[in-house]
Tab-separated table of C-alpha atoms in Angstrom:
chain	number	residue	atom	x	y	z
A	3	MET	CA	-12.868	20.070	14.224
A	4	GLY	CA	-12.617	23.783	14.317
A	5	SER	CA	-10.806	26.294	12.093
A	6	ALA	CA	-7.599	25.154	12.769
A	7	ALA	CA	-7.760	22.193	11.485
A	8	ARG	CA	-8.834	23.616	7.808
A	9	MET	CA	-6.260	21.876	4.986
A	10	ASP	CA	-5.458	24.023	2.137
A	11	PHE	CA	-4.755	21.447	-0.069
A	12	SER	CA	-3.677	23.813	-2.662
A	13	LYS	CA	-0.936	25.194	-0.893
A	14	LEU	CA	0.768	22.000	1.090
A	15	GLY	CA	4.475	21.135	0.690
A	16	HIS	CA	5.939	17.876	-0.009
A	17	THR	CA	3.224	15.718	1.793
A	18	CYS	CA	3.046	11.699	2.130
A	19	VAL	CA	-0.516	9.841	2.196
A	20	ILE	CA	0.339	7.325	4.457
A	21	GLY	CA	-2.020	3.621	4.908
A	22	LEU	CA	-3.075	3.373	8.353
A	23	GLN	CA	-4.878	-0.457	8.471
A	24	TRP	CA	-3.953	-3.001	6.908
A	25	GLY	CA	-3.063	-1.789	3.416
A	26	ASP	CA	-6.665	-1.505	1.362
A	27	GLU	CA	-7.411	1.818	3.021
A	28	GLY	CA	-7.886	3.919	-0.525
A	29	LYS	CA	-4.753	5.314	-0.337
A	30	GLY	CA	-4.753	4.841	-4.508
A	31	LYS	CA	-8.560	7.786	-4.852
A	32	ILE	CA	-6.387	9.889	-2.071
A	33	VAL	CA	-3.208	10.387	-4.071
A	34	ASP	CA	-5.303	10.741	-7.345
A	35	LEU	CA	-6.985	13.336	-5.872
A	36	LEU	CA	-4.235	15.322	-4.337
A	37	MET	CA	-1.861	15.172	-7.942
A	38	GLU	CA	-4.023	18.275	-9.344
A	39	HIS	CA	-1.564	20.118	-6.760
A	40	PHE	CA	1.444	18.336	-6.849
A	41	ASP	CA	3.932	18.151	-10.080
A	42	LEU	CA	5.667	14.484	-8.552
A	43	SER	CA	3.553	11.142	-7.998
A	44	VAL	CA	7.140	9.001	-6.069
A	45	ARG	CA	6.096	5.727	-5.241
A	46	TYR	CA	8.737	4.790	-2.590
A	47	SER	CA	7.835	0.594	-1.430
A	48	GLY	CA	5.908	-2.493	-1.963
A	49	GLY	CA	6.038	-3.776	-5.090
A	50	ALA	CA	3.543	-5.534	-7.298
A	51	ASN	CA	1.320	-7.368	-4.727
A	52	ALA	CA	-0.301	-3.278	-4.453
A	53	GLY	CA	-3.008	-2.731	-5.829
A	54	HIS	CA	-4.636	0.781	-6.009
A	55	THR	CA	-8.109	1.730	-7.338
A	56	VAL	CA	-8.658	4.178	-9.359
A	57	VAL	CA	-12.221	5.424	-10.386
A	58	ILE	CA	-12.608	8.036	-13.152
A	59	GLY	CA	-15.558	9.186	-14.732
A	60	GLY	CA	-17.003	5.549	-14.275
A	61	ASP	CA	-13.562	3.652	-15.355
A	62	LYS	CA	-11.913	1.910	-13.000
A	63	PHE	CA	-7.609	1.479	-13.129
A	64	ALA	CA	-6.353	-1.432	-10.904
A	65	LEU	CA	-1.998	0.011	-10.534
A	66	HIS	CA	0.263	-2.485	-8.989
A	67	GLN	CA	3.998	-0.731	-10.030
A	68	LEU	CA	3.014	2.351	-11.127
A	69	PRO	CA	1.682	5.137	-8.902
A	70	SER	CA	-1.377	5.761	-8.762
A	71	GLY	CA	-0.517	9.748	-9.735
A	72	ILE	CA	0.565	8.710	-13.063
A	73	LEU	CA	-3.069	8.916	-13.904
A	74	ARG	CA	-2.725	12.738	-14.168
A	75	LYS	CA	-1.548	14.349	-16.873
A	76	ASN	CA	2.456	16.440	-16.842
A	77	VAL	CA	2.988	14.740	-13.398
A	78	LEU	CA	6.453	12.913	-13.109
A	79	ALA	CA	6.226	9.090	-11.938
A	80	ILE	CA	8.697	8.330	-10.041
A	81	ILE	CA	9.268	4.633	-9.159
A	82	ALA	CA	12.098	5.032	-6.366
A	83	VAL	CA	15.181	3.266	-4.806
A	84	GLY	CA	12.750	1.498	-2.237
A	85	ALA	CA	10.628	-0.160	-4.189
A	86	VAL	CA	11.538	-3.744	-6.216
A	87	LEU	CA	10.559	-3.695	-9.519
A	88	ASP	CA	8.544	-6.405	-11.736
A	89	PRO	CA	9.605	-5.262	-15.675
A	90	GLY	CA	6.912	-7.721	-17.307
A	91	VAL	CA	4.240	-6.387	-15.116
A	92	LEU	CA	5.318	-2.502	-15.189
A	93	LEU	CA	5.893	-2.569	-18.917
A	94	GLY	CA	1.752	-4.460	-19.125
A	95	GLU	CA	0.513	-1.580	-17.348
A	96	ILE	CA	1.989	0.520	-19.594
A	97	ALA	CA	0.952	-1.170	-22.865
A	98	SER	CA	-2.749	-1.266	-21.574
A	99	LEU	CA	-2.992	2.131	-19.863
A	100	ARG	CA	-1.655	3.419	-23.292
A	101	GLN	CA	-5.132	1.059	-24.825
A	102	ARG	CA	-6.981	3.291	-23.034
A	103	GLY	CA	-5.135	6.801	-24.068
A	104	ILE	CA	-2.821	7.315	-21.092
A	105	ASP	CA	0.593	7.442	-22.838
A	106	ILE	CA	3.565	7.011	-20.374
A	107	THR	CA	6.965	8.380	-22.029
A	108	PRO	CA	9.907	8.802	-19.716
A	109	GLU	CA	9.216	12.391	-19.657
A	110	ARG	CA	6.397	11.000	-16.982
A	111	LEU	CA	7.784	7.933	-15.385
A	112	ARG	CA	11.301	6.856	-14.114
A	113	ILE	CA	12.672	4.434	-12.236
A	114	SER	CA	15.055	4.038	-9.967
A	115	ASP	CA	18.686	2.378	-11.334
A	116	ARG	CA	19.047	1.003	-8.043
A	117	ALA	CA	15.502	-0.764	-7.132
A	118	HIS	CA	15.778	-4.328	-6.887
A	119	VAL	CA	14.056	-6.658	-9.494
A	120	VAL	CA	11.487	-9.744	-9.061
A	121	PHE	CA	12.456	-12.360	-11.265
A	122	PRO	CA	10.534	-16.118	-11.760
A	123	TYR	CA	12.296	-17.788	-8.720
A	124	HIS	CA	11.382	-15.609	-6.742
A	125	ARG	CA	7.218	-15.727	-7.790
A	126	ARG	CA	8.263	-20.094	-7.343
A	127	GLU	CA	9.926	-19.596	-3.619
A	128	ASP	CA	7.359	-17.265	-2.813
A	129	MET	CA	4.086	-19.930	-3.463
A	130	LEU	CA	6.814	-23.025	-2.234
A	131	ALA	CA	6.930	-21.872	0.903
A	132	GLU	CA	3.332	-20.833	1.543
A	133	GLN	CA	1.953	-24.108	0.122
A	134	THR	CA	5.011	-26.510	2.118
A	135	ALA	CA	3.845	-24.058	5.717
A	136	ARG	CA	1.919	-25.448	8.278
A	137	ALA	CA	-1.734	-24.546	8.430
A	138	GLY	CA	-0.797	-21.943	11.670
A	139	ASP	CA	2.251	-20.716	9.780
A	140	LYS	CA	0.614	-19.469	6.426
A	141	LEU	CA	1.396	-15.823	5.424
A	142	GLY	CA	-1.525	-15.228	2.923
A	143	THR	CA	1.059	-13.959	0.631
A	144	THR	CA	-0.015	-12.621	-2.717
A	145	ALA	CA	2.516	-15.632	-4.603
A	146	ARG	CA	4.385	-12.042	-6.464
A	147	GLY	CA	7.665	-13.218	-5.014
A	148	ILE	CA	7.676	-10.074	-3.303
A	149	GLY	CA	8.923	-10.968	-0.259
A	150	PRO	CA	11.617	-13.380	-1.200
A	151	CYS	CA	12.838	-10.060	-3.462
A	152	TYR	CA	13.695	-7.692	-0.555
A	153	ALA	CA	15.164	-10.857	1.393
A	154	ASP	CA	17.250	-10.659	-1.605
A	155	LYS	CA	18.172	-7.935	-1.378
A	156	VAL	CA	18.971	-7.610	2.710
A	157	SER	CA	21.231	-10.647	2.062
A	158	ARG	CA	23.615	-9.020	-0.237
A	159	HIS	CA	24.242	-12.179	-2.484
A	160	TRP	CA	21.253	-12.641	-4.833
A	161	GLY	CA	20.196	-9.191	-5.774
A	162	VAL	CA	19.704	-7.517	-8.831
A	163	ARG	CA	18.938	-4.000	-9.462
A	164	THR	CA	17.206	-2.257	-11.788
A	165	CYS	CA	21.252	-1.008	-13.685
A	166	ASP	CA	22.193	-5.172	-13.631
A	167	LEU	CA	19.932	-5.447	-16.655
A	168	LEU	CA	21.288	-2.599	-18.136
A	169	ARG	CA	24.884	-4.685	-18.713
A	170	PRO	CA	24.854	-8.077	-20.167
A	171	ASP	CA	27.956	-9.653	-19.586
A	172	HIS	CA	27.327	-8.483	-15.468
A	173	LEU	CA	24.208	-10.113	-15.863
A	174	ARG	CA	24.768	-13.107	-17.366
A	175	GLU	CA	27.503	-13.752	-15.169
A	176	ARG	CA	25.621	-12.743	-11.890
A	177	LEU	CA	21.934	-15.161	-13.515
A	178	ALA	CA	24.162	-18.086	-13.458
A	179	THR	CA	25.554	-17.967	-9.775
A	180	ILE	CA	21.523	-17.557	-8.384
A	181	VAL	CA	19.916	-19.738	-10.704
A	182	ALA	CA	22.168	-22.645	-9.645
A	183	TYR	CA	21.753	-21.699	-5.837
A	184	LYS	CA	18.340	-20.508	-6.061
A	185	ASN	CA	17.405	-24.375	-8.152
A	186	ALA	CA	20.048	-26.477	-5.411
A	187	VAL	CA	17.337	-24.813	-2.679
A	188	PHE	CA	14.224	-26.031	-4.526
A	189	ARG	CA	15.882	-28.782	-5.002
A	190	SER	CA	16.555	-29.776	-1.559
A	191	ALA	CA	14.167	-27.272	1.053
A	192	TYR	CA	11.178	-28.178	-1.618
A	193	GLU	CA	11.666	-31.380	-3.611
A	194	SER	CA	11.319	-29.524	-7.187
A	195	ARG	CA	12.352	-31.323	-9.818
A	196	GLU	CA	11.554	-28.213	-11.885
A	197	VAL	CA	14.933	-26.123	-13.201
A	198	PHE	CA	15.350	-22.289	-13.729
A	199	ASP	CA	17.409	-21.870	-16.658
A	200	ALA	CA	20.395	-18.814	-16.440
A	201	GLN	CA	21.084	-18.058	-19.811
A	202	VAL	CA	16.689	-18.304	-20.564
A	203	LEU	CA	16.165	-16.167	-17.986
A	204	ALA	CA	19.340	-13.574	-19.071
A	205	ASP	CA	17.831	-13.784	-22.330
A	206	GLU	CA	14.791	-12.438	-20.852
A	207	TYR	CA	15.631	-9.860	-18.499
A	208	LEU	CA	17.965	-7.877	-20.861
A	209	ALA	CA	14.900	-7.660	-23.465
A	210	LEU	CA	12.972	-6.448	-21.036
A	211	GLY	CA	15.781	-3.829	-19.628
A	212	GLU	CA	15.644	-2.178	-22.851
A	213	GLN	CA	12.685	-1.578	-22.898
A	214	LEU	CA	13.043	-0.030	-19.548
A	215	ARG	CA	16.366	1.515	-20.225
A	216	PRO	CA	15.006	4.809	-21.630
A	217	TYR	CA	12.784	4.682	-18.027
A	218	ILE	CA	16.023	4.270	-15.802
A	219	CYS	CA	17.960	7.074	-13.671
A	220	ASP	CA	19.277	7.619	-10.833
A	221	THR	CA	16.242	8.628	-9.040
A	222	THR	CA	17.677	10.045	-5.996
A	223	ALA	CA	19.057	12.530	-7.663
A	224	LEU	CA	16.510	13.530	-10.431
A	225	LEU	CA	14.020	14.382	-7.439
A	226	HIS	CA	16.391	16.802	-5.356
A	227	ARG	CA	16.845	18.025	-8.139
A	228	GLU	CA	12.867	18.741	-8.520
A	229	MET	CA	12.332	19.544	-5.660
A	230	LYS	CA	15.367	22.081	-5.697
A	231	ALA	CA	13.314	23.773	-8.450
A	232	GLY	CA	10.716	24.348	-6.428
A	233	ARG	CA	8.830	21.138	-7.978
A	234	ARG	CA	6.197	19.740	-4.879
A	235	VAL	CA	6.245	16.172	-5.000
A	236	LEU	CA	3.714	13.405	-3.137
A	237	PHE	CA	4.921	10.444	-1.943
A	238	GLU	CA	2.915	6.925	-1.658
A	239	GLY	CA	2.800	4.424	0.583
A	240	ALA	CA	1.923	1.155	-0.398
A	241	GLN	CA	0.343	-1.337	1.970
A	242	GLY	CA	-0.944	-0.238	5.515
A	243	SER	CA	1.724	0.931	8.658
A	244	LEU	CA	-0.007	-2.087	10.069
A	245	LEU	CA	1.635	-4.191	7.461
A	246	ASP	CA	5.074	-2.386	8.074
A	247	ILE	CA	7.778	-5.038	8.982
A	248	ASP	CA	9.195	-3.562	12.116
A	249	HIS	CA	6.006	-2.173	12.955
A	250	GLY	CA	3.255	-4.655	12.239
A	251	THR	CA	2.062	-7.907	13.482
A	252	TYR	CA	5.197	-9.802	12.626
A	253	PRO	CA	5.377	-11.977	10.773
A	254	TYR	CA	2.033	-11.032	9.163
A	255	VAL	CA	3.187	-8.720	7.905
A	256	THR	CA	4.652	-7.196	4.252
A	257	SER	CA	8.957	-6.867	3.774
A	258	SER	CA	9.319	-3.043	3.185
A	259	SER	CA	8.331	-0.431	5.816
A	260	ALA	CA	5.392	0.586	4.591
A	261	ALA	CA	4.638	2.776	8.170
A	262	GLY	CA	5.801	6.407	7.617
A	263	GLY	CA	9.736	6.285	8.272
A	264	GLY	CA	9.756	4.273	4.604
A	265	VAL	CA	9.755	7.590	3.108
A	266	SER	CA	12.938	8.452	3.910
A	267	SER	CA	14.901	5.827	2.777
A	268	GLY	CA	12.421	4.226	0.336
A	269	ALA	CA	13.307	7.581	-1.597
A	270	GLY	CA	16.138	8.569	-0.018
A	271	VAL	CA	15.039	12.205	1.649
A	272	PRO	CA	15.531	13.319	4.361
A	273	PRO	CA	12.842	13.225	7.450
A	274	SER	CA	13.042	17.294	7.026
A	275	VAL	CA	11.630	17.055	3.225
A	276	ILE	CA	8.265	16.115	4.814
A	277	GLN	CA	5.928	19.131	5.339
A	278	SER	CA	2.462	17.550	5.796
A	279	SER	CA	1.197	14.160	6.003
A	280	LEU	CA	-2.135	12.423	5.581
A	281	GLY	CA	-3.307	8.770	7.167
A	282	VAL	CA	-5.679	7.255	5.336
A	283	VAL	CA	-8.165	5.101	6.934
A	284	LYS	CA	-11.323	3.403	5.899
A	285	ALA	CA	-14.472	4.223	8.169
A	286	TYR	CA	-13.608	0.096	8.592
A	287	SER	CA	-11.601	-2.285	9.427
A	288	THR	CA	-10.084	-4.938	6.791
A	289	ARG	CA	-7.170	-7.247	5.777
A	290	VAL	CA	-6.394	-9.186	3.366
A	291	GLY	CA	-4.263	-13.261	4.200
A	292	ALA	CA	-3.764	-14.308	7.381
A	293	GLY	CA	-3.145	-12.484	10.831
A	294	PRO	CA	-4.441	-10.794	13.907
A	295	PHE	CA	-7.708	-8.615	13.440
A	296	PRO	CA	-9.191	-8.161	16.485
A	297	THR	CA	-12.379	-6.674	15.135
A	298	GLU	CA	-13.256	-9.262	12.305
A	299	LEU	CA	-16.912	-10.120	11.922
A	300	ALA	CA	-17.139	-13.463	10.495
A	301	ASP	CA	-21.369	-12.745	10.471
A	302	VAL	CA	-23.479	-11.347	8.027
A	303	THR	CA	-22.476	-8.492	9.312
A	304	GLY	CA	-19.012	-8.953	7.948
A	305	ASP	CA	-20.606	-10.277	4.925
A	306	THR	CA	-22.886	-6.902	4.366
A	307	ILE	CA	-19.591	-4.948	4.296
A	308	ARG	CA	-17.834	-6.392	2.099
A	309	THR	CA	-20.668	-6.918	-0.300
A	310	ARG	CA	-21.204	-2.809	0.029
A	311	GLY	CA	-17.613	-2.278	-0.148
A	312	HIS	CA	-16.244	-4.424	-2.647
A	313	GLU	CA	-13.776	-5.659	-0.229
A	314	PHE	CA	-11.898	-8.280	-2.626
A	315	GLY	CA	-8.617	-7.798	-3.330
A	316	THR	CA	-6.858	-5.479	-5.948
A	317	THR	CA	-3.992	-7.884	-6.764
A	318	THR	CA	-5.834	-11.221	-5.879
A	319	GLY	CA	-8.990	-10.744	-5.462
A	320	ARG	CA	-9.651	-12.499	-2.700
A	321	PRO	CA	-12.374	-11.170	-0.585
A	322	ARG	CA	-10.851	-8.910	1.988
A	323	ARG	CA	-11.755	-9.886	5.940
A	324	CYS	CA	-14.241	-7.334	7.374
A	325	GLY	CA	-15.111	-5.067	10.965
A	326	TRP	CA	-15.144	-2.289	12.749
A	327	PHE	CA	-13.331	-0.094	13.060
A	328	ASP	CA	-10.625	-0.749	15.406
A	329	ALA	CA	-9.102	2.970	16.755
A	330	VAL	CA	-6.777	1.050	19.266
A	331	ALA	CA	-5.294	-0.071	15.878
A	332	ALA	CA	-5.805	2.904	13.871
A	333	SER	CA	-3.701	5.454	16.218
A	334	TYR	CA	-0.777	3.162	17.322
A	335	ALA	CA	-0.517	3.418	13.097
A	336	ALA	CA	-1.179	7.193	13.598
A	337	MET	CA	1.501	7.600	16.405
A	338	LEU	CA	4.016	5.968	13.955
A	339	ALA	CA	3.163	7.808	10.750
A	340	GLY	CA	2.632	11.590	12.389
A	341	PRO	CA	-0.232	12.461	10.304
A	342	THR	CA	-1.417	16.077	10.095
A	343	HIS	CA	-4.385	15.025	8.513
A	344	LEU	CA	-6.850	12.262	8.352
A	345	ALA	CA	-9.038	10.927	5.144
A	346	ILE	CA	-11.732	8.774	6.442
A	347	LEU	CA	-12.843	7.108	2.930
A	348	HIS	CA	-15.906	4.311	2.349
A	349	LEU	CA	-17.913	5.747	4.708
A	350	ASP	CA	-20.701	5.041	2.573
A	351	THR	CA	-20.764	1.193	3.405
A	352	LEU	CA	-21.502	1.487	6.252
A	353	SER	CA	-24.747	3.722	5.540
A	354	GLY	CA	-28.047	0.779	7.208
A	355	PHE	CA	-26.660	-0.005	10.051
A	356	ALA	CA	-28.692	0.655	13.140
A	357	GLU	CA	-25.487	0.844	14.769
A	358	ILE	CA	-22.135	0.931	14.610
A	359	ASP	CA	-19.587	-0.306	16.855
A	360	VAL	CA	-16.129	1.289	16.953
A	361	CYS	CA	-12.946	-0.593	19.465
A	362	VAL	CA	-11.591	1.477	21.881
A	363	ALA	CA	-9.207	-0.856	23.592
A	364	TYR	CA	-8.478	-4.359	24.677
A	365	ARG	CA	-8.687	-7.277	27.100
A	366	ARG	CA	-6.857	-9.568	27.435
A	367	LYS	CA	-7.258	-11.894	30.585
A	368	GLY	CA	-9.210	-9.406	32.181
A	369	ARG	CA	-6.879	-6.689	32.058
A	370	LEU	CA	-7.683	-3.259	30.020
A	371	LEU	CA	-5.307	-2.499	27.390
A	372	ASN	CA	-5.422	1.065	25.857
A	373	GLU	CA	-1.970	-0.156	23.844
A	374	PHE	CA	-1.199	-2.180	20.381
A	375	PRO	CA	0.384	-5.725	21.356
A	376	ALA	CA	3.790	-5.466	19.683
A	377	ASP	CA	3.590	-10.310	19.853
A	378	ALA	CA	0.888	-10.993	16.659
A	379	TYR	CA	0.783	-13.910	18.975
A	380	ASP	CA	-1.157	-12.296	21.678
A	381	PHE	CA	-3.807	-11.199	19.914
A	382	SER	CA	-4.963	-14.944	19.954
A	383	GLU	CA	-6.353	-14.043	23.793
A	384	ILE	CA	-7.285	-10.315	22.784
A	385	GLU	CA	-11.117	-9.265	22.762
A	386	PRO	CA	-12.005	-5.819	21.517
A	387	VAL	CA	-13.737	-3.004	24.152
A	388	TYR	CA	-16.438	-1.470	22.289
A	389	GLU	CA	-18.157	2.009	21.894
A	390	THR	CA	-21.651	2.071	20.047
A	391	ALA	CA	-22.223	5.143	17.996
A	392	PRO	CA	-25.742	5.903	16.432
A	393	GLY	CA	-25.975	5.045	12.368
A	394	TRP	CA	-27.744	6.527	10.120
A	395	ALA	CA	-29.589	4.983	6.759
A	396	ALA	CA	-29.290	7.808	4.462
A	397	ASP	CA	-27.128	6.892	1.066
A	398	LEU	CA	-24.314	9.080	1.575
A	399	GLY	CA	-22.875	8.657	-2.656
A	400	ALA	CA	-24.536	12.238	-3.492
A	401	CYS	CA	-23.323	14.330	0.052
A	402	ARG	CA	-20.335	16.703	-1.775
A	403	SER	CA	-19.722	18.681	1.670
A	404	VAL	CA	-20.390	18.090	5.859
A	405	GLY	CA	-23.576	19.844	6.037
A	406	ASP	CA	-24.902	17.002	3.392
A	407	LEU	CA	-24.527	14.859	5.741
A	408	PRO	CA	-26.419	12.914	8.149
A	409	ARG	CA	-25.903	14.314	11.867
A	410	GLU	CA	-24.881	10.379	12.933
A	411	ALA	CA	-22.133	9.882	9.996
A	412	ARG	CA	-20.781	13.766	11.165
A	413	ASP	CA	-20.056	12.173	14.675
A	414	TYR	CA	-19.434	8.903	13.609
A	415	VAL	CA	-15.941	10.844	11.969
A	416	THR	CA	-16.026	12.816	14.710
A	417	LEU	CA	-15.685	9.779	16.884
A	418	ILE	CA	-13.208	8.436	14.763
A	419	SER	CA	-10.895	11.827	14.271
A	420	ARG	CA	-11.129	12.345	18.476
A	421	ARG	CA	-9.922	8.622	19.052
A	422	LEU	CA	-7.580	9.235	16.475
A	423	ASN	CA	-6.595	12.906	17.817
A	424	VAL	CA	-6.167	14.388	14.248
A	425	PRO	CA	-8.232	16.539	12.118
A	426	VAL	CA	-10.427	15.678	9.615
A	427	GLY	CA	-9.057	16.387	5.622
A	428	ILE	CA	-11.264	14.669	3.356
A	429	ILE	CA	-14.108	12.361	3.551
A	430	GLY	CA	-14.780	9.216	0.984
A	431	VAL	CA	-18.687	8.363	0.180
A	432	GLY	CA	-17.770	6.534	-3.118
A	433	PRO	CA	-15.028	5.219	-5.363
A	434	GLY	CA	-15.086	8.600	-7.740
A	435	ARG	CA	-12.973	11.067	-8.267
A	436	GLU	CA	-16.343	13.780	-7.336
A	437	GLN	CA	-18.055	11.669	-4.707
A	438	THR	CA	-15.205	13.619	-2.149
A	439	ILE	CA	-15.607	15.828	0.948
A	440	PHE	CA	-13.169	18.374	1.635
A	441	VAL	CA	-14.040	19.051	4.711
A	442	GLU	CA	-13.511	22.803	6.245
A	443	GLU	CA	-15.262	22.622	9.558
A	444	LEU	CA	-16.586	19.492	11.216
């Protein structure tokens, strides 16, 4: 990468951070890093199934509902209309941060009055559907109720929005109808004898709504006012592009628009607002739950990557599936997202391997494929085609510039950049804020 690819983060316009794999790429760290140059942090999709980890001075913060930018002072964080809200989880996160000296006030956090709300019946539906699915049909859901909540939103009959939590008579009437329907479904479809009480739920969620009332507003109008006033916005995606409901490995996907196109509808801004975007990848691949994973390493190498990279889910604690970097899948995600630069994280995890493989094509029934298949079931017949790069032995944790990296590590980063045809802006060599290289030359 030459001088034309230099990225001045202090001068970026409205920017989006997008995962280019199956989630868990490290978006939380990138958002936290970049927020010193931005005024607003906007979470535009997903729910409490997302887990963003930020490490500051050795202290780890695990965020599920709150935008990662909330950890920076003087930042206005927004949970926008495209996200779904679990009020109890959110209030728990707010209380936890306050105990650690980070005060979350309505001046620092706003929640869309149009965001849909997760209820206990969503979580039960999530759990029962997964428990009763045949072995090959299990999705590996986090059981946080996110998928059923989005399904109710799209159905239009059963969805409840945050604004409804502020209307007692309306919410009680809505829940009476919804809970009767949900109980009937649980009895008939799952033979579940446990029922929900609509009035108990209404009392609980009206109380939660009162606690959230100071934070709830029309975030779309607020966002446009702030942009008109010259404030810069960092849009924060959840999950990864390969889990996008439309473009991911369906049905093994999330229930929201995790690829680049989701920011416009999820935040309520026209596409022309986004002036730059940062595509985040790990230096290898991981996946949680079921679904295609061509480069998965179910061996000692995969175990080594998992151990070194601390690859366990932020939300569930489940061990992540690990494998070599899949340039075919990441190139497809980059095509969808159109990132102006890459952030390649966890480069330090690969230290110590004599050789490192990168998947550069697929082979199916003897035929070479360079494109990502649309049908998840086609992956059962796919074998990865690898290009092998030399590894390096040095620990990268103390590297603070490109020049500090071993030549083999620099060459590996260049290989990924060349395969995705996107210049590199950031290299991560550890979980801490300081363990970050801002690339000027490579």
